[in-house]
Amino acid sequence: MEEREEELTGKSNGAGDEAEQEEEENIQNGVVFVELKEHCMQLLELLQNSKKDNSFLPQLLHLLRRSPSHSLQPFMDYALFPLLLLFDAAVNSRSTTKSNSKNNNPLEFDGLVTSHKVSDTVAECVVLCLEEVLKKCRLLSIDQMVVILKKLAYGAMLSPAEASEEFRDGVIKCFRALLLNLRACSDESCPCKRVDDFPVFEELQFPVFNNSISVTEECLLAFLQSEIASAAIGHWLSLLLKAADIEVARGHRGSSSLRVEALMTLRVLVAKVGTADALAFYLPGFVSQTGKILHTSKTMISGAAASTESLNQAVRGLSEYLMIVLDDNSTSSIRHAPENDVVALDSNKTKPLTSFLEELRQLPVKNAVQSEVITESVDRGTMISVGDSDNKVGSLRVKRTEKWLAETTSHVNKLLSSTFPHLCVHPNRKVRLGVLASIQGLLRKCSYTLRDSRLMLLECLFVLVCDDSEDVSSEAQTFTEILVSSGQNQIEQDMSEVFSRLLEKLPRVVMADEESLALSHARKLLAVTYYGGPRLVADYLLVSPVAAARFLDVFALCLSQNSVFTGPLNQLAAKRPLKSGFMHSISEIKAITSNAHEEKSEFLGSQNWNKSRPYEHVKNEYELPNMPPWFVHVGSRKLYQALSGILRLVSLYIFTDSRSEGSYSVLIDILLGHFRNLTSELRTREHRNDSWQSWYKRTGSAHLVRRASTASCILNEMIYGLSDQASTSFNGMFRNKGIYVNSNGNENARIHLIDCIGSILHEYLSPEIWNIPLGFSDTLEQFGEDGDINLHVFNDNGMLHQVIIEGIGIFNICLGEEFSSSGFLHTSLYMLLENIICSNFEVRRASDSVLHVISATQNCPTVGHLVLANSDYVIDSICRQLRHLDLNPHVPNVLSAMLSFVGVADKILPLLEEPMHAVSMELEILGRHHHPNLTLPFLKAVAEIAKASKHEADKLPNQAESYKKDMNAKMSELNSGICMNAANMQEEELESIIFEFNDSKRYRRIVGSIAGSCLVSVTPLIASADPASCLTALDVIEDGIIVLSKVEEAYKHESETKEAIREIIESCSFYNLLDTLGADEDETVENRLLPAVNKIWPFLVSCFRSKNLVAIKKCCRTITTVVQICGGDFFSRRFHSDGAHFWKLLSTSPFQKKKPFSKEERTPLQLPYRKSWTEDSSSNPSEISNLKLQIAILEMISDLSKNKRSAPSLDPVFKKISGVVVGIACSGVKGLQGACENALVGLASVDPDLVWLLLADVYYSRKGNIPCPPSDEFPEIGEVLPIPSSSKEYLYVLYGGQSYGFDVDFNAVEIVYKKLCAEVFTSQTYK
């Protein structure tokens, strides 16, 4: 009972809430009616008097917009009446035929006809209000809808000259609002239930009622679909298409938004009618008019015709119309119907439609506003808008027979084939989305009816699968997966046919000038290959070897260098590749070196270097696989990515398909055949001793190089298709994980892949291929071929080498660490290092990048680590080629490049003894005579070895000293009585210490031996007439002397360490260990520094005697370094005997021409193997060059005199040097002033009295106020320094000798004297 009471209580409460809600609605409706009534009265007054104030119209519009639909629905007629009257008045006042039709228009009521014109503001506001009413209020009767449709039709027929754009746009929106508010009834048998939902309703998001109308009410949708409304439907189809066409005809004045509204409303009308019976009659005309819109979009770039949104609406509208009329379900029953085109539903059944049209044409025209007949040929389709006539003239329904269907689909196929391939590559994303939606609808609804267009639609779908826009490609891929997963045989057959057709047309499309069409075609083929899977590819390629060869020929034609000249010249110039860049190895060395210095870590041993960094910065600029260099003139990178994607997929499918065992090797052999042909031709040329000129002139020889380049490109892409990176790329492109399976985990497949790569590398590394010239070299000049070979031949050869090098990097990416374990790294590393110094920049850059990629893949932080890990293979190749320099003239450059660019000389220093011995022999007199062009490359290699020795020698003294301190600490422990636990442990520890000590000593000797070999090799070249050779030799001398000094310093610590170890051994009674300590070794070999300098000195003096000013300046710095390291006592006698050659360069003014001092200088001795250097009067150095030389000598004097270790070297010539320097300082030569002052400061640090006397002698000779002595003990200055009678009696002239061109400038003398007094002489004041 309680539950019953609660239920009754709840019902009563619910009824009470509903009553309250109803009461609130009534109150709200009443408020709305009061406001609406006032505004409607104002509308009627405005209808009678156009001059009345119309400011209430925005208020009315606001009322309609804020009022809910349930409040406006009861007063719909009340609101429509004045709005429609004003609308009629606005239309009538704007029609150009108003005066002719005024008396014949039955719609105009005598009491309400206005003769005045309704203003645009009023008319536009009325249309907005009418739209709001039609949005929120549903029509209740067919008569009501017919009246409104007729009135709106008259407004839609106004031309742009008669009505404003806003008014015409509002009329179309009113019609759309009316259509969208038509609801289906609740009768399940009503024809309105056959209408499907279309995307246009979701796009507009129009607020509609959720409930359907009752059965007792009239179904307006059913009326719209009936034959009675056919004329009105046709009329409105014509009006909307005409409205869109008018805006195009207006050009730039046309409204894009109005055109979009017309086409969107057209879609709504078609969707609301929604039956094939009602729309089939107008299909030909609709297709014709819509096709005009699609064709116009290809030629127009501005104005309403170029509106992308209108194009989107047109494409969607066409497909939705076709989906209704040509639906497979609706056409399945009529595919075998009798061939009667039209059937009439009244007594005139037997009359053909043409007779009805003739009768319509003969009808009297009542007025232009009321009726308009738009007719075309029945074959093209007919659109008829029929006025309100009492004459029943016939039916506008077509009987869809098999013949009608065939003719209609033929026209539709022509339209779709001519427009959709262009639209699917349209630059606007919305248009492509519209095309995709159309393709989806047509393939779902009309797949069989439009079977002639099905292949074309699939091709367009495959283009959109690879679209650049993610939302387009994602939706297309989802639909494609649904099609493929359906399992229909028809889909498989269609894809196979599409694949064959696309592959056949591919070369012709790529060779054409249409980049967008070529890209779309390639993307079609890529998508169909992806979704077709291994079965599709195998069925096409594995039919016969001929089919496989034909497939490869297609891609060889698309990717060949012959297509370079297919495009226009402006494209060729615009896409010319840049020839500038930098080597990543150099920047890497700088970064690592600076990092090592900052962290005080070893060059290659730093653990803070990010292993991923070397590969990342190269990947950003040089991605592998890269587009071949010649393809830049053919197409864009996107086109190449599509073509390469096809090759990768085909390679993957053939390789993983169990049915195609052995077929992959067949494909590889077909491509390698081009390499074998090229290698065979090159061997034949070598056997016949033909010149390169004659070989290239032979028919087909140069073409072999191009075909090999193309084959290499295809091979690289096919192998890359088997890598994990390619799998990731495809998964990212197609966002699908289940289409194909990568079989890298299969052991047998992996072995097969390694075998294939091995066979490819065997052809890639053929010596004949790498011997083809890349430019005019010394080898070609020897055979007289300079200038006889076209430059494009060298370019082709360079591109072949570049593609092969990139292929090696791709193989490394594919195999990973197995690239090294399979031996491929060892066979190709030397070739990559060799091409780092290639004359072709692109080849050089490719080698550098591939080395970095290999380093990253092999877990090496840098290329240096990679070379270090494989140094034995590299050094072995270098030594082997050094024995045959005539066949391998490039090996010195390879050695120097490897040591400098890669930066591993310090780590492989013990392995360089044998190459250094061969280099030393080549730098001797006979070696330089036999190979004069290799002198400089060998010198560069020696310079890199010397730098590496210097790097290692810098650490030797500290290591030796640290080792000595450890031994002394152990000795102290023994002396203090602290012993180890067990004697055997002590002996083992001592033995390990001795072994470590011997290893350190052996390494120190290796460093010293290599440095000594470097010095011996380059010493004679200090006097070389070639400036580059001389400068390089001086660099080696400087580094070598530093190395020997460090080695000797380390040796001193080692000697002390050795004695400490000996004492430990003797104190512990382990005398058997003395033999391992090396007691009987010859210690005289450790004295290397001074003997080496003794041999170098004469060549340094001869360098000063040469005419090479640059080398002399460098020699000054070298002498400074050598003297400071070895000590001045060793050089004092040498400066005394040979210093004249140095100081004479200071005794002549740079601005005065000096004659040679001796006959010996005028005719220098020429050895037979040297080049002849003749002196020409016009080749005298400039004044500035002589000035820089004298500055370098003065800096040498300053550095030597300021250093206490090197200052004694100037003792025998101190007076001479001081006189010369003071003479230059007193001359006042501006460029030498600073250098002279620094030199005098250095000399004054040795003997300030002498320098003061030389300066004071000149200074006080002209000074009037001579200061008095500080006390009577000192004589007058005049007594100490008597005034000279001439300039030749100055002390600096007597000490320094005669100077040429240096006159005394007493202002300069005063400046120098005062500066030295302030900086030097004041500190020497006597107390």
mmCIF file of N, CA, C and O in Angstrom, residues 895 899 905 909 912-924 928 935 938-951 1005-1022 1029-1030 1032-1044 1088 1092-1093 1095-1096 1099:
data_model
loop_
_atom_site.group_PDB
_atom_site.id
_atom_site.type_symbol
_atom_site.label_atom_id
_atom_site.label_comp_id
_atom_site.label_asym_id
_atom_site.label_seq_id
_atom_site.Cartn_x
_atom_site.Cartn_y
_atom_site.Cartn_z
ATOM 1 N N LEU A 895 96.622 8.658 -47.108
ATOM 2 C CA LEU A 895 97.257 8.583 -45.797
ATOM 3 C C LEU A 895 97.128 9.904 -45.047
ATOM 4 O O LEU A 895 96.753 9.938 -43.866
ATOM 5 N N LEU A 899 94.791 10.624 -41.653
ATOM 6 C CA LEU A 899 95.385 11.100 -40.411
ATOM 7 C C LEU A 899 94.859 12.470 -39.994
ATOM 8 O O LEU A 899 94.767 12.772 -38.812
ATOM 9 N N ALA A 905 95.720 9.524 -35.803
ATOM 10 C CA ALA A 905 97.146 9.232 -35.941
ATOM 11 C C ALA A 905 97.786 8.936 -34.603
ATOM 12 O O ALA A 905 98.698 8.103 -34.508
ATOM 13 N N LEU A 909 99.714 5.190 -33.813
ATOM 14 C CA LEU A 909 101.112 5.552 -34.005
ATOM 15 C C LEU A 909 102.035 4.335 -34.057
ATOM 16 O O LEU A 909 102.941 4.292 -34.895
ATOM 17 N N LEU A 912 102.437 2.880 -37.538
ATOM 18 C CA LEU A 912 102.887 3.743 -38.627
ATOM 19 C C LEU A 912 104.370 3.649 -38.913
ATOM 20 O O LEU A 912 104.876 4.413 -39.733
ATOM 21 N N GLU A 913 105.072 2.730 -38.237
ATOM 22 C CA GLU A 913 106.520 2.645 -38.475
ATOM 23 C C GLU A 913 106.821 2.178 -39.896
ATOM 24 O O GLU A 913 107.678 2.738 -40.585
ATOM 25 N N GLU A 914 106.107 1.159 -40.353
ATOM 26 C CA GLU A 914 106.355 0.678 -41.713
ATOM 27 C C GLU A 914 105.936 1.703 -42.765
ATOM 28 O O GLU A 914 106.719 1.980 -43.688
ATOM 29 N N PRO A 915 104.740 2.319 -42.680
ATOM 30 C CA PRO A 915 104.434 3.379 -43.650
ATOM 31 C C PRO A 915 105.417 4.539 -43.581
ATOM 32 O O PRO A 915 105.766 5.112 -44.607
ATOM 33 N N MET A 916 105.911 4.851 -42.389
ATOM 34 C CA MET A 916 106.861 5.955 -42.263
ATOM 35 C C MET A 916 108.180 5.637 -42.937
ATOM 36 O O MET A 916 108.824 6.515 -43.531
ATOM 37 N N HIS A 917 108.576 4.380 -42.881
ATOM 38 C CA HIS A 917 109.810 3.987 -43.572
ATOM 39 C C HIS A 917 109.659 4.150 -45.081
ATOM 40 O O HIS A 917 110.564 4.672 -45.756
ATOM 41 N N ALA A 918 108.495 3.753 -45.614
ATOM 42 C CA ALA A 918 108.265 3.908 -47.055
ATOM 43 C C ALA A 918 108.173 5.379 -47.442
ATOM 44 O O ALA A 918 108.682 5.804 -48.491
ATOM 45 N N VAL A 919 107.586 6.175 -46.589
ATOM 46 C CA VAL A 919 107.475 7.614 -46.869
ATOM 47 C C VAL A 919 108.847 8.265 -46.859
ATOM 48 O O VAL A 919 109.159 9.129 -47.702
ATOM 49 N N SER A 920 109.690 7.864 -45.920
ATOM 50 C CA SER A 920 111.043 8.434 -45.846
ATOM 51 C C SER A 920 111.837 8.150 -47.107
ATOM 52 O O SER A 920 112.557 9.012 -47.622
ATOM 53 N N MET A 921 111.663 6.957 -47.614
ATOM 54 C CA MET A 921 112.382 6.628 -48.854
ATOM 55 C C MET A 921 111.879 7.462 -50.027
ATOM 56 O O MET A 921 112.661 7.886 -50.882
ATOM 57 N N GLU A 922 110.603 7.731 -50.057
ATOM 58 C CA GLU A 922 110.056 8.524 -51.155
ATOM 59 C C GLU A 922 110.440 9.990 -51.062
ATOM 60 O O GLU A 922 110.394 10.710 -52.053
ATOM 61 N N LEU A 923 110.807 10.461 -49.871
ATOM 62 C CA LEU A 923 111.210 11.851 -49.710
ATOM 63 C C LEU A 923 112.707 12.057 -49.885
ATOM 64 O O LEU A 923 113.192 13.186 -49.779
ATOM 65 N N GLU A 924 113.428 10.974 -50.150
ATOM 66 C CA GLU A 924 114.841 11.127 -50.470
ATOM 67 C C GLU A 924 114.997 11.619 -51.910
ATOM 68 O O GLU A 924 114.026 11.748 -52.662
ATOM 69 N N ARG A 928 112.076 11.564 -54.762
ATOM 70 C CA ARG A 928 111.497 12.809 -55.270
ATOM 71 C C ARG A 928 111.729 12.950 -56.763
ATOM 72 O O ARG A 928 110.929 13.561 -57.473
ATOM 73 N N THR A 935 105.638 14.543 -53.779
ATOM 74 C CA THR A 935 106.419 15.091 -52.660
ATOM 75 C C THR A 935 105.537 15.788 -51.644
ATOM 76 O O THR A 935 105.612 15.526 -50.430
ATOM 77 N N PHE A 938 103.209 13.408 -49.660
ATOM 78 C CA PHE A 938 103.961 12.683 -48.644
ATOM 79 C C PHE A 938 104.335 13.603 -47.476
ATOM 80 O O PHE A 938 104.318 13.190 -46.317
ATOM 81 N N LEU A 939 104.676 14.830 -47.800
ATOM 82 C CA LEU A 939 104.993 15.778 -46.733
ATOM 83 C C LEU A 939 103.794 16.013 -45.821
ATOM 84 O O LEU A 939 103.928 16.138 -44.598
ATOM 85 N N LYS A 940 102.617 16.108 -46.407
ATOM 86 C CA LYS A 940 101.411 16.291 -45.595
ATOM 87 C C LYS A 940 101.188 15.091 -44.677
ATOM 88 O O LYS A 940 100.789 15.251 -43.510
ATOM 89 N N ALA A 941 101.416 13.899 -45.206
ATOM 90 C CA ALA A 941 101.283 12.705 -44.371
ATOM 91 C C ALA A 941 102.286 12.726 -43.227
ATOM 92 O O ALA A 941 101.954 12.405 -42.074
ATOM 93 N N VAL A 942 103.528 13.116 -43.527
ATOM 94 C CA VAL A 942 104.544 13.201 -42.475
ATOM 95 C C VAL A 942 104.149 14.250 -41.443
ATOM 96 O O VAL A 942 104.359 14.078 -40.234
ATOM 97 N N ALA A 943 103.577 15.374 -41.910
ATOM 98 C CA ALA A 943 103.152 16.418 -40.979
ATOM 99 C C ALA A 943 102.084 15.901 -40.021
ATOM 100 O O ALA A 943 102.101 16.216 -38.821
ATOM 101 N N GLU A 944 101.146 15.095 -40.526
ATOM 102 C CA GLU A 944 100.122 14.540 -39.651
ATOM 103 C C GLU A 944 100.715 13.552 -38.663
ATOM 104 O O GLU A 944 100.316 13.503 -37.493
ATOM 105 N N ILE A 945 101.683 12.777 -39.120
ATOM 106 C CA ILE A 945 102.340 11.840 -38.208
ATOM 107 C C ILE A 945 103.103 12.606 -37.137
ATOM 108 O O ILE A 945 103.111 12.226 -35.958
ATOM 109 N N ALA A 946 103.766 13.695 -37.530
ATOM 110 C CA ALA A 946 104.493 14.506 -36.558
ATOM 111 C C ALA A 946 103.540 15.125 -35.534
ATOM 112 O O ALA A 946 103.851 15.199 -34.338
ATOM 113 N N LYS A 947 102.366 15.580 -35.997
ATOM 114 C CA LYS A 947 101.383 16.130 -35.059
ATOM 115 C C LYS A 947 100.914 15.060 -34.071
ATOM 116 O O LYS A 947 100.747 15.328 -32.869
ATOM 117 N N ALA A 948 100.690 13.856 -34.593
ATOM 118 C CA ALA A 948 100.280 12.775 -33.705
ATOM 119 C C ALA A 948 101.378 12.438 -32.707
ATOM 120 O O ALA A 948 101.101 12.202 -31.515
ATOM 121 N N SER A 949 102.618 12.431 -33.152
ATOM 122 C CA SER A 949 103.736 12.178 -32.236
ATOM 123 C C SER A 949 103.817 13.265 -31.167
ATOM 124 O O SER A 949 104.083 12.983 -29.993
ATOM 125 N N LYS A 950 103.589 14.501 -31.576
ATOM 126 C CA LYS A 950 103.613 15.598 -30.615
ATOM 127 C C LYS A 950 102.499 15.436 -29.585
ATOM 128 O O LYS A 950 102.700 15.689 -28.387
ATOM 129 N N HIS A 951 101.341 15.007 -30.044
ATOM 130 C CA HIS A 951 100.215 14.801 -29.127
ATOM 131 C C HIS A 951 100.542 13.732 -28.094
ATOM 132 O O HIS A 951 100.235 13.880 -26.900
ATOM 133 N N ARG A 1005 110.114 5.021 -27.023
ATOM 134 C CA ARG A 1005 111.118 4.878 -28.083
ATOM 135 C C ARG A 1005 110.477 4.893 -29.462
ATOM 136 O O ARG A 1005 111.045 5.434 -30.415
ATOM 137 N N ILE A 1006 109.257 4.304 -29.547
ATOM 138 C CA ILE A 1006 108.558 4.327 -30.839
ATOM 139 C C ILE A 1006 108.224 5.762 -31.224
ATOM 140 O O ILE A 1006 108.423 6.179 -32.366
ATOM 141 N N VAL A 1007 107.734 6.527 -30.241
ATOM 142 C CA VAL A 1007 107.413 7.925 -30.520
ATOM 143 C C VAL A 1007 108.652 8.689 -30.939
ATOM 144 O O VAL A 1007 108.643 9.459 -31.915
ATOM 145 N N GLY A 1008 109.747 8.483 -30.222
ATOM 146 C CA GLY A 1008 110.980 9.167 -30.580
ATOM 147 C C GLY A 1008 111.525 8.718 -31.926
ATOM 148 O O GLY A 1008 112.032 9.532 -32.703
ATOM 149 N N SER A 1009 111.411 7.426 -32.206
ATOM 150 C CA SER A 1009 111.907 6.922 -33.492
ATOM 151 C C SER A 1009 111.110 7.488 -34.651
ATOM 152 O O SER A 1009 111.678 7.881 -35.682
ATOM 153 N N ILE A 1010 109.776 7.558 -34.487
ATOM 154 C CA ILE A 1010 108.947 8.097 -35.573
ATOM 155 C C ILE A 1010 109.247 9.579 -35.772
ATOM 156 O O ILE A 1010 109.354 10.067 -36.907
ATOM 157 N N ALA A 1011 109.411 10.300 -34.654
ATOM 158 C CA ALA A 1011 109.735 11.725 -34.775
ATOM 159 C C ALA A 1011 111.090 11.918 -35.449
ATOM 160 O O ALA A 1011 111.254 12.814 -36.290
ATOM 161 N N GLY A 1012 112.073 11.088 -35.078
ATOM 162 C CA GLY A 1012 113.369 11.191 -35.736
ATOM 163 C C GLY A 1012 113.299 10.887 -37.218
ATOM 164 O O GLY A 1012 113.945 11.561 -38.032
ATOM 165 N N SER A 1013 112.466 9.887 -37.600
ATOM 166 C CA SER A 1013 112.299 9.577 -39.020
ATOM 167 C C SER A 1013 111.646 10.739 -39.760
ATOM 168 O O SER A 1013 112.003 11.045 -40.906
ATOM 169 N N CYS A 1014 110.692 11.381 -39.103
ATOM 170 C CA CYS A 1014 110.045 12.541 -39.728
ATOM 171 C C CYS A 1014 111.063 13.654 -39.968
ATOM 172 O O CYS A 1014 111.082 14.284 -41.044
ATOM 173 N N LEU A 1015 111.935 13.901 -38.988
ATOM 174 C CA LEU A 1015 112.934 14.961 -39.144
ATOM 175 C C LEU A 1015 113.926 14.630 -40.245
ATOM 176 O O LEU A 1015 114.273 15.494 -41.068
ATOM 177 N N VAL A 1016 114.369 13.397 -40.263
ATOM 178 C CA VAL A 1016 115.321 13.002 -41.314
ATOM 179 C C VAL A 1016 114.686 13.126 -42.696
ATOM 180 O O VAL A 1016 115.337 13.526 -43.661
ATOM 181 N N SER A 1017 113.395 12.803 -42.796
ATOM 182 C CA SER A 1017 112.739 12.817 -44.107
ATOM 183 C C SER A 1017 112.567 14.226 -44.652
ATOM 184 O O SER A 1017 112.738 14.467 -45.849
ATOM 185 N N VAL A 1018 112.213 15.159 -43.789
ATOM 186 C CA VAL A 1018 111.841 16.487 -44.283
ATOM 187 C C VAL A 1018 112.976 17.495 -44.223
ATOM 188 O O VAL A 1018 112.845 18.597 -44.771
ATOM 189 N N THR A 1019 114.092 17.162 -43.551
ATOM 190 C CA THR A 1019 115.163 18.142 -43.388
ATOM 191 C C THR A 1019 115.671 18.694 -44.711
ATOM 192 O O THR A 1019 115.820 19.917 -44.863
ATOM 193 N N PRO A 1020 115.951 17.874 -45.725
ATOM 194 C CA PRO A 1020 116.440 18.462 -46.992
ATOM 195 C C PRO A 1020 115.432 19.381 -47.669
ATOM 196 O O PRO A 1020 115.811 20.256 -48.448
ATOM 197 N N LEU A 1021 114.138 19.194 -47.374
ATOM 198 C CA LEU A 1021 113.106 19.978 -48.051
ATOM 199 C C LEU A 1021 112.922 21.360 -47.433
ATOM 200 O O LEU A 1021 112.109 22.147 -47.923
ATOM 201 N N ILE A 1022 113.698 21.662 -46.358
ATOM 202 C CA ILE A 1022 113.626 23.015 -45.814
ATOM 203 C C ILE A 1022 114.135 24.024 -46.836
ATOM 204 O O ILE A 1022 113.644 25.152 -46.915
ATOM 205 N N SER A 1029 106.077 23.073 -49.936
ATOM 206 C CA SER A 1029 106.924 22.021 -49.377
ATOM 207 C C SER A 1029 107.781 22.563 -48.248
ATOM 208 O O SER A 1029 107.957 21.904 -47.208
ATOM 209 N N CYS A 1030 108.323 23.736 -48.434
ATOM 210 C CA CYS A 1030 109.180 24.325 -47.402
ATOM 211 C C CYS A 1030 108.392 24.605 -46.124
ATOM 212 O O CYS A 1030 108.862 24.307 -45.019
ATOM 213 N N THR A 1032 105.593 23.189 -45.077
ATOM 214 C CA THR A 1032 105.212 21.926 -44.447
ATOM 215 C C THR A 1032 106.391 21.298 -43.738
ATOM 216 O O THR A 1032 106.264 20.771 -42.617
ATOM 217 N N ALA A 1033 107.575 21.364 -44.373
ATOM 218 C CA ALA A 1033 108.774 20.807 -43.748
ATOM 219 C C ALA A 1033 109.112 21.536 -42.449
ATOM 220 O O ALA A 1033 109.502 20.909 -41.455
ATOM 221 N N LEU A 1034 108.955 22.839 -42.435
ATOM 222 C CA LEU A 1034 109.241 23.600 -41.212
ATOM 223 C C LEU A 1034 108.260 23.253 -40.096
ATOM 224 O O LEU A 1034 108.643 23.219 -38.915
ATOM 225 N N ASP A 1035 106.997 23.000 -40.458
ATOM 226 C CA ASP A 1035 106.034 22.548 -39.444
ATOM 227 C C ASP A 1035 106.463 21.221 -38.847
ATOM 228 O O ASP A 1035 106.379 21.008 -37.624
ATOM 229 N N VAL A 1036 106.910 20.326 -39.699
ATOM 230 C CA VAL A 1036 107.363 19.026 -39.211
ATOM 231 C C VAL A 1036 108.592 19.187 -38.317
ATOM 232 O O VAL A 1036 108.724 18.524 -37.275
ATOM 233 N N ILE A 1037 109.531 20.068 -38.716
ATOM 234 C CA ILE A 1037 110.733 20.302 -37.903
ATOM 235 C C ILE A 1037 110.341 20.789 -36.515
ATOM 236 O O ILE A 1037 110.859 20.320 -35.487
ATOM 237 N N GLU A 1038 109.449 21.747 -36.471
ATOM 238 C CA GLU A 1038 109.044 22.304 -35.188
ATOM 239 C C GLU A 1038 108.391 21.251 -34.300
ATOM 240 O O GLU A 1038 108.721 21.132 -33.114
ATOM 241 N N ASP A 1039 107.438 20.472 -34.871
ATOM 242 C CA ASP A 1039 106.791 19.425 -34.078
ATOM 243 C C ASP A 1039 107.779 18.335 -33.687
ATOM 244 O O ASP A 1039 107.751 17.833 -32.556
ATOM 245 N N GLY A 1040 108.665 17.967 -34.609
ATOM 246 C CA GLY A 1040 109.629 16.902 -34.314
ATOM 247 C C GLY A 1040 110.593 17.265 -33.208
ATOM 248 O O GLY A 1040 110.924 16.434 -32.351
ATOM 249 N N ILE A 1041 111.077 18.504 -33.194
ATOM 250 C CA ILE A 1041 111.994 18.934 -32.129
ATOM 251 C C ILE A 1041 111.287 18.910 -30.779
ATOM 252 O O ILE A 1041 111.861 18.497 -29.758
ATOM 253 N N ILE A 1042 110.028 19.344 -30.762
ATOM 254 C CA ILE A 1042 109.268 19.297 -29.507
ATOM 255 C C ILE A 1042 109.124 17.863 -29.029
ATOM 256 O O ILE A 1042 109.271 17.563 -27.830
ATOM 257 N N VAL A 1043 108.863 16.939 -29.967
ATOM 258 C CA VAL A 1043 108.701 15.531 -29.593
ATOM 259 C C VAL A 1043 110.000 14.987 -29.001
ATOM 260 O O VAL A 1043 109.998 14.313 -27.952
ATOM 261 N N LEU A 1044 111.135 15.274 -29.643
ATOM 262 C CA LEU A 1044 112.405 14.751 -29.139
ATOM 263 C C LEU A 1044 112.747 15.318 -27.769
ATOM 264 O O LEU A 1044 113.290 14.621 -26.906
ATOM 265 N N ARG A 1088 118.974 12.052 -29.003
ATOM 266 C CA ARG A 1088 118.522 12.318 -30.366
ATOM 267 C C ARG A 1088 118.420 13.805 -30.666
ATOM 268 O O ARG A 1088 118.563 14.225 -31.809
ATOM 269 N N ALA A 1092 120.118 15.780 -34.014
ATOM 270 C CA ALA A 1092 119.150 16.120 -35.058
ATOM 271 C C ALA A 1092 119.194 17.603 -35.392
ATOM 272 O O ALA A 1092 119.158 17.998 -36.572
ATOM 273 N N VAL A 1093 119.301 18.450 -34.362
ATOM 274 C CA VAL A 1093 119.368 19.888 -34.599
ATOM 275 C C VAL A 1093 120.643 20.246 -35.352
ATOM 276 O O VAL A 1093 120.647 21.150 -36.207
ATOM 277 N N LYS A 1095 122.082 18.569 -37.608
ATOM 278 C CA LYS A 1095 121.877 18.280 -39.033
ATOM 279 C C LYS A 1095 120.875 19.246 -39.666
ATOM 280 O O LYS A 1095 120.944 19.516 -40.869
ATOM 281 N N ILE A 1096 119.960 19.744 -38.856
ATOM 282 C CA ILE A 1096 118.911 20.620 -39.398
ATOM 283 C C ILE A 1096 119.430 22.037 -39.616
ATOM 284 O O ILE A 1096 119.002 22.732 -40.552
ATOM 285 N N PHE A 1099 120.327 23.619 -43.063
ATOM 286 C CA PHE A 1099 119.181 23.799 -43.959
ATOM 287 C C PHE A 1099 118.334 24.997 -43.538
ATOM 288 O O PHE A 1099 117.724 25.661 -44.378
#
